Amino acid sequence: ALGSNRCAVYEQGPGSDTFTRRVLHQSAGGSPSDLPERWPDDALPSLRALLHTDEVVVEHLSDPLLDGATRSWLEDCGEMTRLSVPLSFKGRPLGIMVLGETDAERRFTAAELDLAKALGEQAAAAVQDVRMRRSLQEQAITDGLTGLYNHRFFYRRLGDEVARTQRYLRPLSILMIDIDDFKQFNDS
C-alpha cells in the first residue's frame, strides 16, 4: 500500500523476549536472508521502546544522530530508510511492522505515516485474532489442569491415523495403558 521495497511483521512472543518474523514481502532483488527471522527484543532498544508507544518511527541511514546499533542494523539489512510501526491491541504490545527502503532514502508524507499507522492497527488485530484462535484450539484439545490431550483430540487423531492406514495399506496398533493411582498424580 505504501510502495516500500520491503515489509516485515515481527511478532513478540507472549511473555517472551524474542521477536519472530511472521510475514515478509519484498520487491524483486532483495534477499530474505538480509532480515533476521528472530531477534531478542534488546537487540535494538529503540524498537523495544517503540512497542510501548503508538508512534511510528522513521530512521535514515544518513542521519548523523542515528545510534550505532540502529545504524549497524540498517546496514546489515541493506536498508537506507526504515519505517517502524508498533503493533498493539487494546494497549498490549504484540510486535512491530517494519517497512524498509533498500534503493534510496525516502521521506514519508504525513498521509503515508497515517496510512502506515492504520495498517499497523489492522495487522495487530489480525495477530490478536490468530493468537485467540490458537488459544481456543489448544483449549479445545487439552486438559486445563494437566495440559495433556483430551478425549476430543484422541478421536480426531485416531480418525487421522485410521485414514492414513487405509490410504497406505498399513497396519494400525493401539496400546492402552492403565496407570495405577493416576488420580493422585493428576490431583497434585
Tab-separated table of C-alpha atoms in Angstrom:
chain	number	residue	atom	x	y	z
A	1	ALA	CA	0.000	0.000	0.000
A	2	LEU	CA	2.921	2.338	0.651
A	3	GLY	CA	5.089	1.084	-2.205
A	4	SER	CA	8.024	0.168	0.022
A	5	ASN	CA	10.705	-2.256	-1.144
A	6	ARG	CA	10.217	-4.449	1.904
A	7	CYS	CA	7.681	-5.062	4.638
A	8	ALA	CA	8.109	-7.456	7.548
A	9	VAL	CA	5.891	-8.166	10.524
A	10	TYR	CA	7.599	-9.329	13.699
A	11	GLU	CA	5.522	-10.844	16.489
A	12	GLN	CA	6.669	-10.644	20.074
A	13	GLY	CA	6.042	-13.970	21.734
A	14	PRO	CA	3.598	-13.796	24.660
A	15	GLY	CA	5.739	-13.399	27.790
A	16	SER	CA	8.834	-13.688	25.602
A	17	ASP	CA	11.843	-11.520	24.884
A	18	THR	CA	12.048	-12.683	21.291
A	19	PHE	CA	10.550	-11.312	18.104
A	20	THR	CA	9.788	-13.750	15.284
A	21	ARG	CA	9.277	-12.684	11.695
A	22	ARG	CA	5.827	-13.884	10.645
A	23	VAL	CA	5.461	-12.139	7.284
A	24	LEU	CA	7.921	-10.832	4.729
A	25	HIS	CA	7.087	-9.147	1.453
A	26	GLN	CA	9.707	-7.538	-0.727
A	27	SER	CA	10.199	-6.419	-4.262
A	28	ALA	CA	12.422	-8.352	-6.618
A	29	GLY	CA	16.127	-8.248	-5.962
A	30	GLY	CA	16.067	-8.343	-2.175
A	31	SER	CA	17.258	-11.293	-0.184
A	32	PRO	CA	15.178	-12.645	2.724
A	33	SER	CA	18.452	-13.503	4.443
A	34	ASP	CA	19.079	-9.767	4.874
A	35	LEU	CA	16.409	-9.753	7.583
A	36	PRO	CA	16.736	-11.993	10.620
A	37	GLU	CA	13.919	-14.441	11.333
A	38	ARG	CA	14.282	-13.926	15.086
A	39	TRP	CA	15.886	-11.339	17.283
A	40	PRO	CA	15.877	-10.679	21.010
A	41	ASP	CA	13.920	-7.577	21.984
A	42	ASP	CA	17.023	-5.992	23.479
A	43	ALA	CA	18.776	-6.119	20.095
A	44	LEU	CA	17.523	-2.632	19.317
A	45	PRO	CA	16.462	-0.606	22.366
A	46	SER	CA	14.757	1.947	20.113
A	47	LEU	CA	12.398	-0.704	18.697
A	48	ARG	CA	11.695	-2.090	22.159
A	49	ALA	CA	10.730	1.383	23.364
A	50	LEU	CA	8.540	1.748	20.278
A	51	LEU	CA	6.393	-1.167	21.466
A	52	HIS	CA	5.040	0.925	24.307
A	53	THR	CA	4.001	3.885	22.163
A	54	ASP	CA	1.582	4.408	19.333
A	55	GLU	CA	4.038	6.431	17.278
A	56	VAL	CA	5.708	5.427	14.044
A	57	VAL	CA	9.461	5.924	13.784
A	58	VAL	CA	11.374	6.780	10.618
A	59	GLU	CA	15.131	6.192	10.564
A	60	HIS	CA	17.513	7.204	7.786
A	61	LEU	CA	20.952	5.717	7.328
A	62	SER	CA	22.351	9.182	6.543
A	63	ASP	CA	21.150	10.629	9.893
A	64	PRO	CA	24.338	11.638	11.788
A	65	LEU	CA	22.463	11.289	15.120
A	66	LEU	CA	21.455	7.668	14.469
A	67	ASP	CA	22.678	5.389	17.270
A	68	GLY	CA	25.325	2.817	16.384
A	69	ALA	CA	23.154	-0.273	16.916
A	70	THR	CA	20.434	1.039	14.616
A	71	ARG	CA	22.986	2.117	12.001
A	72	SER	CA	24.531	-1.376	12.022
A	73	TRP	CA	21.072	-2.930	11.809
A	74	LEU	CA	20.160	-0.838	8.757
A	75	GLU	CA	23.482	-1.595	7.073
A	76	ASP	CA	23.179	-5.337	7.754
A	77	CYS	CA	19.646	-5.338	6.300
A	78	GLY	CA	20.676	-3.225	3.317
A	79	GLU	CA	18.153	-0.509	4.135
A	80	MET	CA	18.509	3.216	3.523
A	81	THR	CA	15.262	4.131	5.315
A	82	ARG	CA	13.202	2.211	7.831
A	83	LEU	CA	9.675	2.969	8.990
A	84	SER	CA	8.766	1.066	12.173
A	85	VAL	CA	5.152	0.779	13.292
A	86	PRO	CA	4.191	-0.677	16.694
A	87	LEU	CA	1.544	-3.375	16.673
A	88	SER	CA	-0.594	-3.266	19.783
A	89	PHE	CA	-4.081	-4.469	20.585
A	90	LYS	CA	-6.026	-2.752	23.368
A	91	GLY	CA	-2.805	-1.309	24.742
A	92	ARG	CA	-0.967	-4.657	24.746
A	93	PRO	CA	2.170	-4.764	22.553
A	94	LEU	CA	2.162	-7.622	20.035
A	95	GLY	CA	5.004	-6.801	17.674
A	96	ILE	CA	6.365	-4.435	15.072
A	97	MET	CA	5.740	-3.864	11.375
A	98	VAL	CA	8.849	-2.679	9.573
A	99	LEU	CA	8.875	-1.062	6.131
A	100	GLY	CA	12.283	-0.772	4.528
A	101	GLU	CA	13.587	1.150	1.565
A	102	THR	CA	16.626	-0.534	0.035
A	103	ASP	CA	17.105	1.533	-3.140
A	104	ALA	CA	17.300	5.067	-1.754
A	105	GLU	CA	16.316	7.141	1.247
A	106	ARG	CA	12.671	8.051	1.390
A	107	ARG	CA	10.806	10.876	3.103
A	108	PHE	CA	7.327	9.683	4.061
A	109	THR	CA	4.481	12.189	3.887
A	110	ALA	CA	2.100	12.746	6.798
A	111	ALA	CA	-0.610	10.893	4.874
A	112	GLU	CA	1.726	7.928	4.341
A	113	LEU	CA	2.580	7.853	8.038
A	114	ASP	CA	-1.134	7.878	8.885
A	115	LEU	CA	-1.711	5.033	6.438
A	116	ALA	CA	1.172	3.048	7.955
A	117	LYS	CA	-0.327	3.545	11.410
A	118	ALA	CA	-3.761	2.369	10.178
A	119	LEU	CA	-2.184	-0.676	8.523
A	120	GLY	CA	-0.380	-1.405	11.790
A	121	GLU	CA	-3.674	-1.349	13.664
A	122	GLN	CA	-5.166	-3.811	11.172
A	123	ALA	CA	-2.098	-6.055	11.376
A	124	ALA	CA	-2.283	-6.014	15.193
A	125	ALA	CA	-5.937	-7.055	15.075
A	126	ALA	CA	-5.005	-9.917	12.722
A	127	VAL	CA	-2.159	-11.056	15.019
A	128	GLN	CA	-4.513	-10.956	18.009
A	129	ASP	CA	-7.115	-12.950	16.077
A	130	VAL	CA	-4.567	-15.659	15.235
A	131	ARG	CA	-3.443	-15.788	18.874
A	132	MET	CA	-7.030	-16.125	20.052
A	133	ARG	CA	-7.763	-18.902	17.563
A	134	ARG	CA	-4.585	-20.747	18.594
A	135	SER	CA	-5.538	-20.443	22.244
A	136	LEU	CA	-9.096	-21.655	21.671
A	137	GLN	CA	-7.858	-24.569	19.600
A	138	GLU	CA	-5.395	-25.529	22.328
A	139	GLN	CA	-8.105	-25.291	24.995
A	140	ALA	CA	-10.400	-27.482	22.921
A	141	ILE	CA	-7.922	-30.369	22.719
A	142	THR	CA	-6.091	-30.286	26.062
A	143	ASP	CA	-6.975	-30.740	29.694
A	144	GLY	CA	-6.711	-27.430	31.537
A	145	LEU	CA	-5.198	-28.993	34.652
A	146	THR	CA	-2.599	-31.368	33.227
A	147	GLY	CA	-2.058	-29.961	29.746
A	148	LEU	CA	-2.494	-33.484	28.375
A	149	TYR	CA	-4.503	-34.124	25.219
A	150	ASN	CA	-8.165	-34.882	25.852
A	151	HIS	CA	-10.833	-37.242	24.521
A	152	ARG	CA	-11.669	-34.950	21.575
A	153	PHE	CA	-8.044	-34.864	20.430
A	154	PHE	CA	-7.747	-38.633	20.785
A	155	TYR	CA	-10.699	-39.301	18.488
A	156	ARG	CA	-9.623	-36.698	15.945
A	157	ARG	CA	-6.110	-38.112	15.851
A	158	LEU	CA	-7.424	-41.693	15.759
A	159	GLY	CA	-9.544	-40.775	12.710
A	160	ASP	CA	-6.477	-39.300	11.006
A	161	GLU	CA	-4.419	-42.425	11.702
A	162	VAL	CA	-7.166	-44.805	10.502
A	163	ALA	CA	-7.411	-42.798	7.274
A	164	ARG	CA	-3.617	-42.978	6.872
A	165	THR	CA	-3.597	-46.771	7.345
A	166	GLN	CA	-6.310	-47.138	4.725
A	167	ARG	CA	-4.524	-44.846	2.276
A	168	TYR	CA	-1.134	-46.578	2.604
A	169	LEU	CA	-2.491	-50.073	3.354
A	170	ARG	CA	-0.519	-50.266	6.591
A	171	PRO	CA	-1.492	-51.901	9.895
A	172	LEU	CA	-2.547	-49.822	12.890
A	173	SER	CA	-1.980	-50.735	16.517
A	174	ILE	CA	-3.426	-49.079	19.572
A	175	LEU	CA	-1.924	-49.585	23.000
A	176	MET	CA	-3.949	-48.684	26.080
A	177	ILE	CA	-2.151	-48.476	29.403
A	178	ASP	CA	-3.826	-48.181	32.781
A	179	ILE	CA	-1.686	-46.137	35.140
A	180	ASP	CA	-2.285	-47.071	38.775
A	181	ASP	CA	-3.113	-44.204	41.115
A	182	PHE	CA	-3.096	-41.650	38.277
A	183	LYS	CA	-5.717	-39.615	40.113
A	184	GLN	CA	-3.170	-38.920	42.830
A	185	PHE	CA	-0.678	-37.670	40.211
A	186	ASN	CA	-3.409	-35.690	38.458
A	187	ASP	CA	-4.531	-34.029	41.699
A	188	SER	CA	-1.006	-32.949	42.589
